Tab-separated table of C-alpha atoms in Angstrom:
chain	number	residue	atom	x	y	z
A	1	ARG	CA	221.724	248.859	144.062
A	2	LEU	CA	219.070	247.958	141.500
A	3	MET	CA	217.800	251.546	141.390
A	4	ASP	CA	221.307	252.907	140.885
A	5	ILE	CA	221.923	250.535	137.979
A	6	ILE	CA	218.622	251.308	136.283
A	7	ILE	CA	218.940	255.060	136.689
A	8	ASN	CA	222.631	255.336	135.849
A	9	SER	CA	223.185	252.600	133.252
A	10	LEU	CA	220.087	253.361	131.195
A	11	TYR	CA	220.033	257.126	131.650
A	12	LYS	CA	220.414	257.891	127.945
A	13	ASN	CA	217.453	255.686	127.049
A	14	LYS	CA	214.896	257.182	129.373
A	15	GLU	CA	211.956	256.643	127.057
A	16	ILE	CA	212.021	252.872	127.625
A	17	PHE	CA	209.878	253.471	130.726
A	18	LEU	CA	206.906	254.010	128.411
A	19	ARG	CA	207.597	250.757	126.579
A	20	GLU	CA	207.627	248.921	129.900
A	21	LEU	CA	204.419	250.521	131.181
A	22	ILE	CA	202.554	249.842	127.932
A	23	SER	CA	203.801	246.245	127.977
A	24	ASN	CA	202.725	245.789	131.612
A	25	ALA	CA	199.295	247.243	130.835
A	26	SER	CA	198.914	244.886	127.889
A	27	ASP	CA	199.820	241.912	130.111
A	28	ALA	CA	197.173	242.968	132.653
A	29	LEU	CA	194.579	243.188	129.885
A	30	ASP	CA	195.558	239.754	128.608
A	31	LYS	CA	195.048	238.327	132.100
A	32	ILE	CA	191.529	239.682	132.550
A	33	ARG	CA	190.586	238.598	129.035
A	34	PHE	CA	191.783	235.072	129.855
A	35	LEU	CA	189.827	235.044	133.124
A	36	ALA	CA	186.701	236.221	131.313
A	37	VAL	CA	186.816	233.174	129.029
A	38	SER	CA	185.821	230.925	131.929
A	39	ASP	CA	183.994	233.554	133.990
A	40	GLU	CA	182.007	236.136	132.051
A	41	SER	CA	181.321	238.118	135.233
A	42	ALA	CA	185.059	238.888	135.563
A	43	LEU	CA	184.679	241.896	133.263
A	44	GLY	CA	181.813	243.318	135.330
A	45	ASP	CA	180.745	246.764	134.139
A	46	THR	CA	184.217	247.531	132.754
A	47	LYS	CA	183.976	245.617	129.494
A	48	ASP	CA	186.243	247.784	127.316
A	49	LEU	CA	189.812	246.470	127.382
A	50	GLU	CA	192.007	249.460	126.654
A	51	ILE	CA	194.953	251.653	127.598
A	52	LYS	CA	194.719	255.420	128.054
A	53	ILE	CA	197.584	257.894	128.342
A	54	LYS	CA	197.174	261.444	129.634
A	55	PHE	CA	199.554	264.273	130.461
A	56	ASP	CA	199.224	267.463	132.479
A	57	LYS	CA	201.832	270.125	131.762
A	58	ASP	CA	200.860	272.289	134.725
A	59	ALA	CA	201.044	269.444	137.244
A	60	ARG	CA	203.997	267.858	135.361
A	61	THR	CA	202.341	264.443	135.455
A	62	LEU	CA	202.032	261.614	132.966
A	63	THR	CA	199.332	259.018	133.611
A	64	ILE	CA	198.854	255.563	132.093
A	65	ILE	CA	195.542	253.808	132.758
A	66	ASP	CA	194.500	250.286	131.823
A	67	THR	CA	191.329	248.285	132.411
A	68	GLY	CA	193.251	245.092	133.037
A	69	VAL	CA	193.078	242.634	135.907
A	70	GLY	CA	194.264	245.161	138.486
A	71	MET	CA	196.073	244.453	141.750
A	72	THR	CA	194.902	243.754	145.273
A	73	LYS	CA	196.587	245.395	148.256
A	74	ALA	CA	198.699	242.254	148.687
A	75	ASP	CA	199.639	242.352	144.979
A	76	LEU	CA	200.770	245.973	145.250
A	77	VAL	CA	203.019	245.143	148.185
A	78	ALA	CA	204.392	241.981	146.567
A	79	ASN	CA	204.830	243.329	143.032
A	80	LEU	CA	205.835	246.938	143.653
A	81	GLY	CA	206.751	247.258	147.300
A	82	THR	CA	209.680	244.888	147.332
A	83	VAL	CA	212.510	245.616	144.919
A	84	ALA	CA	214.387	242.485	146.022
A	85	LYS	CA	212.038	240.112	144.237
A	86	SER	CA	212.782	236.861	142.478
A	87	GLY	CA	214.982	237.556	139.495
A	88	THR	CA	216.255	240.908	140.684
A	89	THR	CA	219.692	239.587	141.648
A	90	ASN	CA	220.046	237.940	138.242
A	91	PHE	CA	219.013	241.181	136.586
A	92	VAL	CA	221.617	243.176	138.486
A	93	GLU	CA	224.341	240.658	137.662
A	94	ALA	CA	223.405	240.520	133.981
A	95	LEU	CA	223.248	244.292	133.624
A	96	SER	CA	226.519	244.718	135.504
A	97	GLY	CA	228.321	242.136	133.395
A	98	ASP	CA	230.015	242.285	130.043
A	99	GLY	CA	226.813	243.319	128.303
A	100	GLY	CA	226.051	246.098	130.772
A	101	GLY	CA	223.305	248.433	129.633
A	102	ASP	CA	221.544	245.903	127.406
A	103	LEU	CA	218.012	247.309	127.143
A	104	SER	CA	216.532	243.909	126.327
A	105	LEU	CA	217.330	242.719	129.833
A	106	ILE	CA	215.116	245.115	131.741
A	107	GLY	CA	211.875	243.416	130.766
A	108	GLN	CA	213.118	239.870	131.250
A	109	PHE	CA	213.499	239.926	135.013
A	110	GLY	CA	210.181	241.477	136.039
A	111	VAL	CA	211.704	244.794	137.073
A	112	GLY	CA	210.643	246.907	134.101
A	113	PHE	CA	208.285	248.958	136.249
A	114	TYR	CA	211.226	250.506	138.079
A	115	SER	CA	212.353	252.205	134.871
A	116	VAL	CA	209.775	254.882	135.733
A	117	TYR	CA	212.367	256.355	138.072
A	118	LEU	CA	214.441	257.314	135.053
A	119	VAL	CA	211.964	260.159	134.538
A	120	ALA	CA	209.962	260.484	137.757
A	121	ASP	CA	210.743	261.656	141.279
A	122	LYS	CA	207.567	260.083	142.607
A	123	VAL	CA	205.134	257.470	141.340
A	124	ARG	CA	201.558	256.863	142.440
A	125	VAL	CA	199.770	253.648	141.498
A	126	ALA	CA	196.032	253.215	142.038
A	127	SER	CA	194.671	249.755	141.337
A	128	LYS	CA	191.369	247.889	141.579
A	129	ASN	CA	191.131	244.125	141.417
A	130	ASN	CA	187.832	242.239	141.489
A	131	ASP	CA	188.856	240.603	144.775
A	132	ASP	CA	189.646	243.755	146.755
A	133	ASP	CA	188.943	247.441	147.258
A	134	GLN	CA	190.822	250.093	145.307
A	135	TYR	CA	194.215	250.910	146.830
A	136	ILE	CA	196.925	253.513	146.232
A	137	TRP	CA	200.651	252.722	146.383
A	138	GLU	CA	203.084	255.639	146.332
A	139	SER	CA	206.852	255.794	146.397
A	140	THR	CA	209.900	257.836	145.527
A	141	ALA	CA	213.090	256.320	144.101
A	142	ASP	CA	214.121	254.776	147.398
A	143	SER	CA	213.117	251.775	149.465
A	144	ASN	CA	210.176	253.513	151.125
A	145	PHE	CA	206.558	253.344	150.044
A	146	VAL	CA	203.104	253.973	151.461
A	147	ILE	CA	199.914	252.104	150.677
A	148	ALA	CA	196.355	252.973	151.645
A	149	LYS	CA	192.768	252.514	150.570
A	150	ASP	CA	191.945	255.001	147.817
A	151	PRO	CA	189.847	257.851	149.294
A	152	ARG	CA	188.182	258.248	145.884
A	153	GLY	CA	186.595	254.825	146.288
A	154	ASN	CA	186.219	252.538	143.297
A	155	SER	CA	186.881	255.162	140.642
A	156	LEU	CA	188.592	252.800	138.206
A	157	GLY	CA	185.978	250.064	138.052
A	158	ARG	CA	188.846	247.667	137.454
A	159	GLY	CA	192.447	248.107	136.380
A	160	THR	CA	195.444	250.245	137.199
A	161	GLU	CA	196.302	253.943	137.008
A	162	ILE	CA	199.979	254.893	137.158
A	163	THR	CA	200.808	258.569	137.643
A	164	LEU	CA	204.389	259.755	137.193
A	165	PHE	CA	205.464	263.037	138.790
A	166	LEU	CA	208.137	263.967	136.289
A	167	LYS	CA	211.619	265.261	137.016
A	168	GLU	CA	212.679	268.694	135.833
A	169	ASP	CA	214.780	267.204	133.026
A	170	ALA	CA	211.938	264.969	131.776
A	171	GLY	CA	209.837	267.709	130.219
A	172	GLU	CA	209.987	266.056	126.799
A	173	PHE	CA	207.424	263.542	128.045
A	174	LEU	CA	204.917	266.349	128.446
A	175	ASP	CA	205.285	267.241	124.783
A	176	GLN	CA	202.323	266.048	122.749
A	177	ASP	CA	204.275	265.313	119.572
A	178	ARG	CA	206.997	263.435	121.452
A	179	LEU	CA	204.431	261.260	123.241
A	180	ASP	CA	202.631	260.664	119.956
A	181	GLU	CA	205.876	259.392	118.436
A	182	LEU	CA	206.694	257.114	121.372
A	183	VAL	CA	203.205	255.648	121.673
A	184	MET	CA	203.233	254.859	117.967
A	185	ARG	CA	206.607	253.149	118.342
A	186	TYR	CA	205.793	251.091	121.412
A	187	SER	CA	202.222	250.128	120.483
A	188	GLU	CA	203.274	248.304	117.325
A	189	PHE	CA	202.794	244.832	118.807
A	190	ILE	CA	200.033	245.698	121.293
A	191	THR	CA	196.661	244.159	120.420
A	192	PHE	CA	194.582	246.480	122.622
A	193	PRO	CA	193.570	250.054	121.685
A	194	ILE	CA	195.739	252.819	123.138
A	195	SER	CA	194.301	256.331	123.420
A	196	LEU	CA	196.531	259.373	123.841
A	197	TYR	CA	194.569	262.350	125.119
A	198	LYS	CA	195.563	265.471	123.232
A	199	SER	CA	194.896	269.141	123.762
A	200	LYS	CA	194.338	271.695	121.047
A	201	THR	CA	193.817	275.424	120.942
A	202	GLU	CA	191.206	277.016	118.737
A	203	THR	CA	190.591	280.701	118.023
A	204	VAL	CA	187.020	281.736	117.311
A	205	GLU	CA	185.583	285.147	116.596
A	206	VAL	CA	182.928	286.507	118.918
A	207	GLU	CA	180.810	289.611	118.745
A	208	ASP	CA	181.696	292.242	121.311
A	209	GLU	CA	180.143	295.694	121.211
A	210	ASP	CA	182.808	297.219	123.446
A	211	GLU	CA	185.925	295.964	121.681
A	212	ASP	CA	187.158	296.304	118.146
A	213	GLU	CA	189.410	293.273	118.290
A	214	ASP	CA	187.589	290.063	118.951
A	215	GLY	CA	188.890	286.635	119.683
A	216	PHE	CA	188.606	283.823	122.107
A	217	VAL	CA	191.085	281.128	122.785
A	218	GLY	CA	189.554	277.880	123.967
A	219	ASP	CA	191.083	274.578	124.986
A	220	GLY	CA	189.691	271.321	123.777
A	221	ILE	CA	190.726	267.739	124.340
A	222	ASP	CA	190.869	265.059	121.711
A	223	ASP	CA	192.069	261.515	121.926
A	224	GLU	CA	193.840	259.535	119.286
A	225	VAL	CA	193.537	255.776	119.182
A	226	PHE	CA	196.527	253.753	117.984
Protein backbone atom coordinates (compact mmCIF):
# COMPACT_ATOMS: atom_id res chain seq x y z
CA ARG A 1 0.00 0.00 0.00
CA LEU A 2 2.83 2.39 0.82
CA MET A 3 4.43 1.85 -2.59
CA ASP A 4 1.14 2.50 -4.37
CA ILE A 5 0.64 5.76 -2.50
CA ILE A 6 4.17 6.99 -3.14
CA ILE A 7 4.15 6.08 -6.81
CA ASN A 8 0.62 7.23 -7.59
CA SER A 9 0.12 10.24 -5.30
CA LEU A 10 3.48 11.85 -6.00
CA TYR A 11 3.83 10.84 -9.64
CA LYS A 12 3.94 14.42 -10.94
CA ASN A 13 6.77 15.33 -8.58
CA LYS A 14 9.17 12.57 -9.46
CA GLU A 15 12.29 14.64 -8.93
CA ILE A 16 11.82 14.63 -5.15
CA PHE A 17 13.65 11.28 -5.09
CA LEU A 18 16.90 13.19 -5.62
CA ARG A 19 16.13 15.53 -2.74
CA GLU A 20 15.55 12.53 -0.48
CA LEU A 21 18.73 10.72 -1.55
CA ILE A 22 20.88 13.84 -1.12
CA SER A 23 19.31 14.44 2.30
CA ASN A 24 19.93 10.82 3.35
CA ALA A 25 23.54 11.03 2.18
CA SER A 26 24.04 14.24 4.14
CA ASP A 27 22.62 12.58 7.28
CA ALA A 28 25.05 9.66 6.86
CA LEU A 29 27.95 12.09 6.54
CA ASP A 30 26.81 13.95 9.65
CA LYS A 31 26.79 10.67 11.58
CA ILE A 32 30.34 9.68 10.68
CA ARG A 33 31.57 13.20 11.37
CA PHE A 34 29.98 13.03 14.83
CA LEU A 35 31.54 9.62 15.51
CA ALA A 36 34.95 10.92 14.43
CA VAL A 37 34.81 13.63 17.11
CA SER A 38 35.27 11.00 19.83
CA ASP A 39 37.08 8.41 17.71
CA GLU A 40 39.50 9.74 15.11
CA SER A 41 40.00 6.25 13.67
CA ALA A 42 36.33 6.19 12.56
CA LEU A 43 37.24 7.98 9.32
CA GLY A 44 39.97 5.45 8.50
CA ASP A 45 41.48 6.01 5.06
CA THR A 46 38.27 7.61 3.75
CA LYS A 47 38.70 11.07 5.22
CA ASP A 48 36.90 13.13 2.55
CA LEU A 49 33.24 13.61 3.48
CA GLU A 50 31.42 14.10 0.20
CA ILE A 51 28.60 13.15 -2.15
CA LYS A 52 29.12 12.13 -5.77
CA ILE A 53 26.48 11.77 -8.47
CA LYS A 54 27.06 9.93 -11.75
CA PHE A 55 24.87 8.94 -14.68
CA ASP A 56 25.26 6.46 -17.51
CA LYS A 57 23.00 7.04 -20.51
CA ASP A 58 23.83 3.71 -22.13
CA ALA A 59 23.10 1.66 -19.01
CA ARG A 60 20.25 4.04 -18.02
CA THR A 61 21.57 4.28 -14.46
CA LEU A 62 21.90 7.11 -11.98
CA THR A 63 24.26 6.59 -9.05
CA ILE A 64 24.59 8.54 -5.80
CA ILE A 65 27.63 7.81 -3.63
CA ASP A 66 28.45 9.14 -0.18
CA THR A 67 31.34 8.54 2.21
CA GLY A 68 29.08 8.58 5.23
CA VAL A 69 28.70 6.10 8.06
CA GLY A 70 27.46 3.31 5.80
CA MET A 71 25.24 0.38 6.74
CA THR A 72 25.94 -3.10 8.03
CA LYS A 73 24.08 -6.11 6.64
CA ALA A 74 21.66 -5.87 9.57
CA ASP A 75 21.16 -2.14 8.87
CA LEU A 76 20.34 -2.82 5.22
CA VAL A 77 17.70 -5.37 6.20
CA ALA A 78 16.24 -3.18 8.95
CA ASN A 79 16.33 0.15 7.10
CA LEU A 80 15.59 -0.89 3.52
CA GLY A 81 14.30 -4.44 3.60
CA THR A 82 11.19 -3.83 5.63
CA VAL A 83 8.73 -1.28 4.29
CA ALA A 84 6.46 -1.73 7.32
CA LYS A 85 8.77 0.14 9.67
CA SER A 86 7.94 2.42 12.55
CA GLY A 87 6.16 5.48 11.23
CA THR A 88 5.07 3.94 7.95
CA THR A 89 1.44 3.53 9.02
CA ASN A 90 1.33 7.16 10.15
CA PHE A 91 2.83 8.21 6.84
CA VAL A 92 0.22 6.31 4.86
CA GLU A 93 -2.61 7.75 6.94
CA ALA A 94 -1.28 11.31 6.67
CA LEU A 95 -0.74 11.09 2.93
CA SER A 96 -4.15 9.50 2.41
CA GLY A 97 -5.93 12.13 4.48
CA ASP A 98 -7.22 15.58 3.70
CA GLY A 99 -3.76 16.82 2.79
CA GLY A 100 -3.03 13.91 0.46
CA GLY A 101 0.03 14.42 -1.70
CA ASP A 102 1.79 16.81 0.68
CA LEU A 103 5.44 16.51 -0.37
CA SER A 104 6.69 17.67 3.03
CA LEU A 105 5.40 14.47 4.59
CA ILE A 106 7.59 12.02 2.72
CA GLY A 107 10.75 12.91 4.61
CA GLN A 108 9.15 13.07 8.03
CA PHE A 109 8.35 9.40 8.45
CA GLY A 110 11.66 7.83 7.41
CA VAL A 111 10.33 6.48 4.12
CA GLY A 112 11.91 8.99 1.75
CA PHE A 113 14.19 6.34 0.27
CA TYR A 114 11.21 4.61 -1.32
CA SER A 115 10.61 7.63 -3.55
CA VAL A 116 13.31 6.14 -5.79
CA TYR A 117 10.62 3.88 -7.20
CA LEU A 118 8.99 6.91 -8.78
CA VAL A 119 11.76 6.76 -11.39
CA ALA A 120 13.41 3.35 -11.06
CA ASP A 121 12.34 -0.22 -11.82
CA LYS A 122 15.19 -1.61 -9.75
CA VAL A 123 17.50 -0.22 -7.09
CA ARG A 124 20.86 -1.57 -5.97
CA VAL A 125 22.45 -0.35 -2.74
CA ALA A 126 26.04 -1.19 -1.84
CA SER A 127 27.16 -0.13 1.61
CA LYS A 128 30.23 -0.42 3.83
CA ASN A 129 30.14 0.26 7.55
CA ASN A 130 33.22 0.14 9.76
CA ASP A 131 31.69 -2.75 11.71
CA ASP A 132 30.97 -5.08 8.79
CA ASP A 133 31.94 -6.19 5.30
CA GLN A 134 30.55 -4.47 2.23
CA TYR A 135 27.09 -5.75 1.27
CA ILE A 136 24.71 -5.27 -1.66
CA TRP A 137 20.94 -4.94 -1.26
CA GLU A 138 18.80 -5.07 -4.40
CA SER A 139 15.08 -4.78 -4.94
CA THR A 140 12.35 -3.92 -7.39
CA ALA A 141 9.22 -1.98 -6.43
CA ASP A 142 7.68 -4.90 -4.57
CA SER A 143 8.17 -6.60 -1.23
CA ASN A 144 11.05 -8.78 -2.41
CA PHE A 145 14.74 -8.05 -2.00
CA VAL A 146 18.05 -9.87 -2.06
CA ILE A 147 21.13 -9.15 0.01
CA ALA A 148 24.62 -10.58 -0.34
CA LYS A 149 28.25 -9.81 0.35
CA ASP A 150 29.60 -7.54 -2.39
CA PRO A 151 31.76 -9.62 -4.77
CA ARG A 152 33.83 -6.49 -5.45
CA GLY A 153 35.05 -6.54 -1.86
CA ASN A 154 35.55 -3.30 0.03
CA SER A 155 35.43 -1.00 -2.98
CA LEU A 156 33.80 1.91 -1.17
CA GLY A 157 36.16 2.20 1.79
CA ARG A 158 33.17 3.42 3.76
CA GLY A 159 29.77 4.77 2.80
CA THR A 160 26.90 3.95 0.49
CA GLU A 161 26.41 3.68 -3.27
CA ILE A 162 22.84 3.76 -4.58
CA THR A 163 22.30 2.83 -8.22
CA LEU A 164 18.92 3.46 -9.83
CA PHE A 165 17.97 1.51 -12.96
CA LEU A 166 15.69 4.10 -14.50
CA LYS A 167 12.28 3.54 -16.04
CA GLU A 168 11.68 4.31 -19.70
CA ASP A 169 9.78 7.50 -18.83
CA ALA A 170 12.53 8.77 -16.50
CA GLY A 171 15.04 9.70 -19.18
CA GLU A 172 15.13 13.32 -18.03
CA PHE A 173 17.29 12.21 -15.12
CA LEU A 174 19.98 11.16 -17.56
CA ASP A 175 20.11 14.67 -18.98
CA GLN A 176 23.17 16.55 -17.76
CA ASP A 177 21.53 19.98 -17.67
CA ARG A 178 18.45 18.67 -15.86
CA LEU A 179 20.59 16.97 -13.20
CA ASP A 180 22.69 20.11 -12.87
CA GLU A 181 19.53 22.12 -12.16
CA LEU A 182 18.19 19.64 -9.61
CA VAL A 183 21.47 19.21 -7.76
CA MET A 184 21.79 22.98 -7.48
CA ARG A 185 18.25 23.19 -6.11
CA TYR A 186 18.52 20.39 -3.58
CA SER A 187 22.08 21.09 -2.38
CA GLU A 188 21.23 24.57 -1.12
CA PHE A 189 21.22 23.57 2.55
CA ILE A 190 23.75 20.72 2.33
CA THR A 191 27.04 21.47 4.09
CA PHE A 192 29.06 18.76 2.32
CA PRO A 193 30.49 19.06 -1.22
CA ILE A 194 28.43 17.44 -3.98
CA SER A 195 30.14 16.51 -7.25
CA LEU A 196 28.17 15.88 -10.43
CA TYR A 197 30.23 13.99 -12.98
CA LYS A 198 29.75 15.49 -16.41
CA SER A 199 30.68 14.37 -19.89
CA LYS A 200 31.77 16.61 -22.71
CA THR A 201 32.64 16.12 -26.34
CA GLU A 202 35.61 17.80 -27.93
CA THR A 203 36.64 17.90 -31.59
CA VAL A 204 40.35 18.10 -32.33
CA GLU A 205 42.16 18.16 -35.64
CA VAL A 206 44.65 15.42 -36.38
CA GLU A 207 47.04 14.92 -39.24
CA ASP A 208 46.12 12.10 -41.58
CA GLU A 209 47.98 11.54 -44.83
CA ASP A 210 45.23 9.39 -46.31
CA GLU A 211 42.23 11.61 -45.64
CA ASP A 212 41.44 15.17 -46.59
CA GLU A 213 38.92 15.69 -43.82
CA ASP A 214 40.36 15.33 -40.37
CA GLY A 215 38.67 15.23 -37.04
CA PHE A 216 38.43 13.23 -33.91
CA VAL A 217 35.65 13.20 -31.42
CA GLY A 218 36.74 12.36 -27.90
CA ASP A 219 34.81 11.99 -24.67
CA GLY A 220 36.03 13.52 -21.48
CA ILE A 221 34.61 13.59 -17.99
CA ASP A 222 34.53 16.58 -15.72
CA ASP A 223 32.99 17.01 -12.32
CA GLU A 224 31.36 20.07 -10.92
CA VAL A 225 31.33 20.69 -7.20
CA PHE A 226 28.32 22.46 -5.68
